[in-house]
PDB file of C-alpha atoms in Angstrom:
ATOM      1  CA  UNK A   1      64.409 -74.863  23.176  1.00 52.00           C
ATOM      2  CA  UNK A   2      64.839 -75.428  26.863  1.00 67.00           C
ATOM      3  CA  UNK A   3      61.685 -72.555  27.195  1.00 83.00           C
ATOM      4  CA  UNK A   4      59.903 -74.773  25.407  1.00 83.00           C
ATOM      5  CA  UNK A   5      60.537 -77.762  27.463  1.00 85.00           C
ATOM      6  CA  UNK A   6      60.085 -76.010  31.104  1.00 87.00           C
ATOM      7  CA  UNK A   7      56.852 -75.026  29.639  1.00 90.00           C
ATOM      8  CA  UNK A   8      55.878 -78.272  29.141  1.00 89.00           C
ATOM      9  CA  UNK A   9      57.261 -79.813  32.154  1.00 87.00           C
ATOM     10  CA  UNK A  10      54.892 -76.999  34.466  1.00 89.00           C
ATOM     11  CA  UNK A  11      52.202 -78.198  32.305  1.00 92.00           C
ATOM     12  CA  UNK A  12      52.235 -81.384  33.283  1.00 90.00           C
ATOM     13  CA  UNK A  13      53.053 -80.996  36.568  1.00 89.00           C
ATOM     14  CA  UNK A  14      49.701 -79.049  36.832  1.00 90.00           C
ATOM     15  CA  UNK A  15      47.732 -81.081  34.744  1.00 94.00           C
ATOM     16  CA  UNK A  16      46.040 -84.587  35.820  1.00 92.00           C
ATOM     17  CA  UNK A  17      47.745 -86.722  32.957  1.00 92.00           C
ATOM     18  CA  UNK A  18      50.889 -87.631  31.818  1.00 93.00           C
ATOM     19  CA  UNK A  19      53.291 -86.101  29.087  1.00 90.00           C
ATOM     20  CA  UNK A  20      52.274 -88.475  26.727  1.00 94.00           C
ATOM     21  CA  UNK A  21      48.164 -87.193  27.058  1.00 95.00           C
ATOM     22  CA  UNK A  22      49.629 -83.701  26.105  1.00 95.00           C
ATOM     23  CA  UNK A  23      51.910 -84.946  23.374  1.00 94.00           C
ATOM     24  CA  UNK A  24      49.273 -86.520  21.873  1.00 94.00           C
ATOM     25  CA  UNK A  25      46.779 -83.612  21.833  1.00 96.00           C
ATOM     26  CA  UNK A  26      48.715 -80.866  21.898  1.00 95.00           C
ATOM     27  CA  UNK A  27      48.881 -80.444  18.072  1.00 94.00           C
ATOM     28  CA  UNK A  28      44.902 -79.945  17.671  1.00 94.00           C
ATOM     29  CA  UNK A  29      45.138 -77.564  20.544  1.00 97.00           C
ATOM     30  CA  UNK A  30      48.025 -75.460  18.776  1.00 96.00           C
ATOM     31  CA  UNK A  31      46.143 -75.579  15.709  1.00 96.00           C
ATOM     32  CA  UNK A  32      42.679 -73.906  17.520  1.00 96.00           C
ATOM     33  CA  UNK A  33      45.055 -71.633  19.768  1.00 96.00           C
ATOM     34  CA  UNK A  34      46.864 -69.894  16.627  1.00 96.00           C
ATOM     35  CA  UNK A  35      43.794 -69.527  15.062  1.00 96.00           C
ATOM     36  CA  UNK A  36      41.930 -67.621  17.931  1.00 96.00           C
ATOM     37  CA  UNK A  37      45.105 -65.135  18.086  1.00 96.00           C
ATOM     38  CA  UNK A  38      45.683 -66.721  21.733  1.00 97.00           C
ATOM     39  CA  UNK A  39      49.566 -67.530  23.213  1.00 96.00           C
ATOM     40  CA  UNK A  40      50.824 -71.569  23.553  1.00 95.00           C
ATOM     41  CA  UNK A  41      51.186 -70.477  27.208  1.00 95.00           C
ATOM     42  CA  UNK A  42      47.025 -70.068  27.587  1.00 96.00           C
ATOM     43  CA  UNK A  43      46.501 -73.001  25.745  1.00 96.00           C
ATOM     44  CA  UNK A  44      49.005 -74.721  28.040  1.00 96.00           C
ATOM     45  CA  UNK A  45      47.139 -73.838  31.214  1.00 96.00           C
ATOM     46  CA  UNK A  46      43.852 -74.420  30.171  1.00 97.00           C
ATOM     47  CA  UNK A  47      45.604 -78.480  29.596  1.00 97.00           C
ATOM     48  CA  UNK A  48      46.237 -78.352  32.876  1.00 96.00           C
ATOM     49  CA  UNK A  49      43.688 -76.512  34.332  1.00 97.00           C
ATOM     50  CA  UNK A  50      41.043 -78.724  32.141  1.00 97.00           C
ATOM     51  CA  UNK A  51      42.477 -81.988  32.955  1.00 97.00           C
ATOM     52  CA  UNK A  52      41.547 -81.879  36.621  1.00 96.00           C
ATOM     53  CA  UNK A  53      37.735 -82.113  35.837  1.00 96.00           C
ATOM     54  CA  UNK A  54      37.933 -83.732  32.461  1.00 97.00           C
ATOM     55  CA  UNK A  55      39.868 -86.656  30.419  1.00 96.00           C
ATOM     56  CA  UNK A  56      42.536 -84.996  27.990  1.00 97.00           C
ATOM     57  CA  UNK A  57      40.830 -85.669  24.334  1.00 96.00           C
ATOM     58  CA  UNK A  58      38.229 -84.207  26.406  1.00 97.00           C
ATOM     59  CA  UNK A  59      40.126 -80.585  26.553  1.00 97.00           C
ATOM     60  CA  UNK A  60      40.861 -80.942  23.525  1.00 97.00           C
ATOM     61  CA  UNK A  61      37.663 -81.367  21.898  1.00 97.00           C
ATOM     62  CA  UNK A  62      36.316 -78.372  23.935  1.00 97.00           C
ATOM     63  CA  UNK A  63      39.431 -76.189  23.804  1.00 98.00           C
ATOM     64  CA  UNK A  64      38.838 -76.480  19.581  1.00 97.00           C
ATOM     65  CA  UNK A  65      35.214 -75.153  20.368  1.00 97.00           C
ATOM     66  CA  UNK A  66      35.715 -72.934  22.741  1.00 97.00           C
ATOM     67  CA  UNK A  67      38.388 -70.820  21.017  1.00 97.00           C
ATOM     68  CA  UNK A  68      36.226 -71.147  17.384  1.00 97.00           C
ATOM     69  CA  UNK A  69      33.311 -69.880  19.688  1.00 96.00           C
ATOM     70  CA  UNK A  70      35.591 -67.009  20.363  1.00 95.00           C
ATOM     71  CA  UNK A  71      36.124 -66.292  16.878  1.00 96.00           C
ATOM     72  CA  UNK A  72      33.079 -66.577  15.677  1.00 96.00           C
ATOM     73  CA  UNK A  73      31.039 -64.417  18.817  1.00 94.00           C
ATOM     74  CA  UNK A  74      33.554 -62.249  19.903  1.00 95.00           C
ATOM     75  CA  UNK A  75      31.395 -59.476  19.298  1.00 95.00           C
ATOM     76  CA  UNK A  76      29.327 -60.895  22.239  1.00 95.00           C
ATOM     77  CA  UNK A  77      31.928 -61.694  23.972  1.00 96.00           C
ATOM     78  CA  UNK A  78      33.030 -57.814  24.133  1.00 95.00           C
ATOM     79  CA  UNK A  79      29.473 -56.622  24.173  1.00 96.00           C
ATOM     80  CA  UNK A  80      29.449 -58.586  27.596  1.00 96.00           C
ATOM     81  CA  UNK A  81      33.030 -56.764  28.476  1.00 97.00           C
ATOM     82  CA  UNK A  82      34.676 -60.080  28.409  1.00 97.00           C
ATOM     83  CA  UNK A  83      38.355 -60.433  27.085  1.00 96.00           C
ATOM     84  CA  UNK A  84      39.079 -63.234  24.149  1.00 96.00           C
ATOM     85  CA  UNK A  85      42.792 -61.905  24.005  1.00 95.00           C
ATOM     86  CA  UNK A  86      43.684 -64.171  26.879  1.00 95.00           C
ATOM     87  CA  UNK A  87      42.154 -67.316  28.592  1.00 96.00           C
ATOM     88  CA  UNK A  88      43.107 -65.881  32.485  1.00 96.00           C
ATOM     89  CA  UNK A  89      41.392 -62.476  31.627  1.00 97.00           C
ATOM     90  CA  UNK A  90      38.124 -64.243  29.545  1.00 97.00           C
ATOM     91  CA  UNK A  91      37.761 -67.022  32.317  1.00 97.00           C
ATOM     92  CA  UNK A  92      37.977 -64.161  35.268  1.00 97.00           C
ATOM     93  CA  UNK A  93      35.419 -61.811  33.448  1.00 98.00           C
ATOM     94  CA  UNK A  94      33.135 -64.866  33.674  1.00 98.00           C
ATOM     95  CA  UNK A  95      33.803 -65.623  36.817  1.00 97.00           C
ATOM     96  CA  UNK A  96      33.181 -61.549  37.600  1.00 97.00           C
ATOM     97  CA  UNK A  97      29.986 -62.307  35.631  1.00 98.00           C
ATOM     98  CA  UNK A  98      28.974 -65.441  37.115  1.00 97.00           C
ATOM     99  CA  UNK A  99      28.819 -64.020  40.456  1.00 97.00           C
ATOM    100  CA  UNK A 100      27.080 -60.737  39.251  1.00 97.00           C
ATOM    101  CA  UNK A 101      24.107 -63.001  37.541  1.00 97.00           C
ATOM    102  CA  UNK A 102      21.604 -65.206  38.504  1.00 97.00           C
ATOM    103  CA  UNK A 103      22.571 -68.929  37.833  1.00 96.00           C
ATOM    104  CA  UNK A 104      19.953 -68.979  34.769  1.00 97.00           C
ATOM    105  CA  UNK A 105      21.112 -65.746  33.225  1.00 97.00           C
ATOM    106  CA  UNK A 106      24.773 -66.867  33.669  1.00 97.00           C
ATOM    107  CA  UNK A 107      23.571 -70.287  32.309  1.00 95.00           C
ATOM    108  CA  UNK A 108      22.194 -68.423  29.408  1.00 96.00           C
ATOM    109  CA  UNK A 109      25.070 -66.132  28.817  1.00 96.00           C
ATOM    110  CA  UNK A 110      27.408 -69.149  28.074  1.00 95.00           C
ATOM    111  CA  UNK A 111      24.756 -70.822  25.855  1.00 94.00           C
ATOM    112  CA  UNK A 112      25.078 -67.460  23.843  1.00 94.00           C
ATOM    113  CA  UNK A 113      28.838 -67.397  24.343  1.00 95.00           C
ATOM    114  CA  UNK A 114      29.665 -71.277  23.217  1.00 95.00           C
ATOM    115  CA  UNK A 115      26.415 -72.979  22.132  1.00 93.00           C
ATOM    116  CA  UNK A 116      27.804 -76.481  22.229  1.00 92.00           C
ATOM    117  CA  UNK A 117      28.751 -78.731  24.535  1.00 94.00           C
ATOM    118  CA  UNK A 118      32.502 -79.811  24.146  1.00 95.00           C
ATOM    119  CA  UNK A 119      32.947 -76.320  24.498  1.00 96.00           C
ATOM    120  CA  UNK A 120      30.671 -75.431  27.333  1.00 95.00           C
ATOM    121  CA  UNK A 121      32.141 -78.733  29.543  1.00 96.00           C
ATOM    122  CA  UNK A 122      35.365 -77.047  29.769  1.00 97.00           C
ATOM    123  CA  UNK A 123      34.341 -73.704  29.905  1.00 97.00           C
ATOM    124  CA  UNK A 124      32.497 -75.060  33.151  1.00 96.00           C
ATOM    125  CA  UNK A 125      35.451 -77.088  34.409  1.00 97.00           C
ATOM    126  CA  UNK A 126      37.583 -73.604  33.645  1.00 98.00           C
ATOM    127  CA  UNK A 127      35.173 -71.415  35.583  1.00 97.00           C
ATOM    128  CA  UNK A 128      35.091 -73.910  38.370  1.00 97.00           C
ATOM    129  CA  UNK A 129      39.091 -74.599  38.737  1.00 96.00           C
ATOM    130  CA  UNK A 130      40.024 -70.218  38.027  1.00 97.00           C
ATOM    131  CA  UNK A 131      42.360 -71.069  40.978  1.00 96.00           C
ATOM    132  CA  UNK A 132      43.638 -74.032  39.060  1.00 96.00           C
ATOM    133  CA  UNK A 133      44.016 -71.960  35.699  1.00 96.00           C
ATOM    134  CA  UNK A 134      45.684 -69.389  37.613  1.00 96.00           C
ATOM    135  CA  UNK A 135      47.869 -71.474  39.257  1.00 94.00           C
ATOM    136  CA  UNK A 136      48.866 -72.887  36.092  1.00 94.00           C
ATOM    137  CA  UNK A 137      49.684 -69.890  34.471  1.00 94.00           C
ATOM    138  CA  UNK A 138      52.007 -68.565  37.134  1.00 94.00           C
ATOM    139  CA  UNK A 139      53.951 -71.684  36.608  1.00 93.00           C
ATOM    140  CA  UNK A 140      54.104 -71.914  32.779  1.00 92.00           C
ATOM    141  CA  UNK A 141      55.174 -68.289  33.121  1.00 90.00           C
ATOM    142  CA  UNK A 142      57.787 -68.937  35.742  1.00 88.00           C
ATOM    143  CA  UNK A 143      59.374 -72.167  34.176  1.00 84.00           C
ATOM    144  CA  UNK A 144      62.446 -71.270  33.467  1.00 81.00           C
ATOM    145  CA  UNK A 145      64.652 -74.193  34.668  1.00 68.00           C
ATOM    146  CA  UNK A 146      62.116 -76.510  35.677  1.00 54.00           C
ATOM    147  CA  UNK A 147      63.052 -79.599  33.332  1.00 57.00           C
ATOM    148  CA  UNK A 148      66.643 -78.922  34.267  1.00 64.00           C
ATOM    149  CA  UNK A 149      65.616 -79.534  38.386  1.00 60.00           C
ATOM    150  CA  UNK A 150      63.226 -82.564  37.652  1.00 58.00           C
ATOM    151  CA  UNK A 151      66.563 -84.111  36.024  1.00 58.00           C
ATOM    152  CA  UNK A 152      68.733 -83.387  38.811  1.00 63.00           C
ATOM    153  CA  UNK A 153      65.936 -84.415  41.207  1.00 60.00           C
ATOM    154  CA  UNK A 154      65.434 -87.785  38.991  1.00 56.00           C
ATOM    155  CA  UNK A 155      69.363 -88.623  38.663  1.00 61.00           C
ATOM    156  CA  UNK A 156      69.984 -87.704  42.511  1.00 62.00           C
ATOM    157  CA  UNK A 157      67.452 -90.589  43.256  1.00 67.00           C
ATOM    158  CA  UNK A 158      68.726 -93.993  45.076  1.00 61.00           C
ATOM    159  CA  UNK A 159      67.872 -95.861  41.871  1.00 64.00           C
ATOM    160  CA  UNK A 160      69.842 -93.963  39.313  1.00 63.00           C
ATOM    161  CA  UNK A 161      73.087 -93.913  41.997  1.00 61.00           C
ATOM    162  CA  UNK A 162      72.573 -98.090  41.853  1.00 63.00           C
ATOM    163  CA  UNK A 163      72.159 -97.998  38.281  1.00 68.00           C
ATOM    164  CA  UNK A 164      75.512 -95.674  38.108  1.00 65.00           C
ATOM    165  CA  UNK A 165      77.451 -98.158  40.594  1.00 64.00           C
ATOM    166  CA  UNK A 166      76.394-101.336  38.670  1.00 65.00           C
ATOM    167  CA  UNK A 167      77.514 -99.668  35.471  1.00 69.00           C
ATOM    168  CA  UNK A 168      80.391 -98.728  37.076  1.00 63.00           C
ATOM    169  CA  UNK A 169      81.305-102.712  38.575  1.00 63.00           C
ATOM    170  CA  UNK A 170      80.178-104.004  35.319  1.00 69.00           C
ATOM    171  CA  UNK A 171      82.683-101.954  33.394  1.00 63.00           C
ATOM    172  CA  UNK A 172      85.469-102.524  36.020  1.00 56.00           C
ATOM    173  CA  UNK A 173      84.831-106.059  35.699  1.00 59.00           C
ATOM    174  CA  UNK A 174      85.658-106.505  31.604  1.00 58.00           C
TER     175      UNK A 174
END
């Protein structure tokens, strides 16, 4: 359980929301990550990765078209040599591709890839922040321990030693 929680504590220190904007999308994303055969951890960064261009229903929205997209043209999507097993390895292909392309065969490419546009915003916003994504990932993947530090960090703070001391008068004082 406490995986599960660092994970989500790196998310959201990545992402440009709070806890409560993942909470209240993460279900739809789950739903369209299990059914492109993709890990909670990809999903995960691409929350954080997404929210730095783009409001959270907003990654949402386009995360559930992107990874149907994948699913449904992932024959182009390997006839291109472009991974759908994992969002760091599909983002960097386009990114590879991108820079191999002119900007109206790239822009073509993705029309072919995800023809609609929730899911071509944050494949932009995703090809634009790969730094971000990747960034993301590392953390997700390194978590371990992370919600256990922000704790410690939030209990050693000025405020929560007052709160302790005025507990501690209040109860000295009955």
């Amino acid at each position: 359980a406490d995986d599960i929680f660092d994970k989500f504590t790196a998310t959201i220190v990545n992402a440009n929301s709070t806890g409560e904007d993942f909470a209240f999308v993460a279900g739809d994303m789950a739903a369209a990550t299990n059914y492109a055969g993709l890990a909670m951890e990809d999903m995960m960064a691409v929350y954080a990765a997404g929210t730095q261009a783009l409001n959270p229903r907003r990654v949402a929205f386009g995360w559930q078209s992107l990874t149907a997209n994948v699913v449904a043209n992932k024959k182009v999507f390997e006839e291109w040599g472009i991974a759908t097993d994992n969002v760091k390895d599909m983002i960097g292909d386009l990114v590879r591709l991108q820079g191999e392309m002119s900007a109206q065969e790239f822009a073509e490419l993705q029309k072919n890839l995800v023809p609609d546009r929730r899911g071509m915003k944050l494949l932009g916003a995703l090809i634009a922040n790969y730094d971000g994504l990747e960034r993301a990932m590392l953390d997700i993947d390194n978590a371990a321990g992370l919600t256990e530090d922000a704790y410690e960090t939030m209990a050693d703070t000025a405020a929560s030693k007052y709160a302790a001391i005025g507990a501690a008068l209040e109860e000295f004082t009955l």
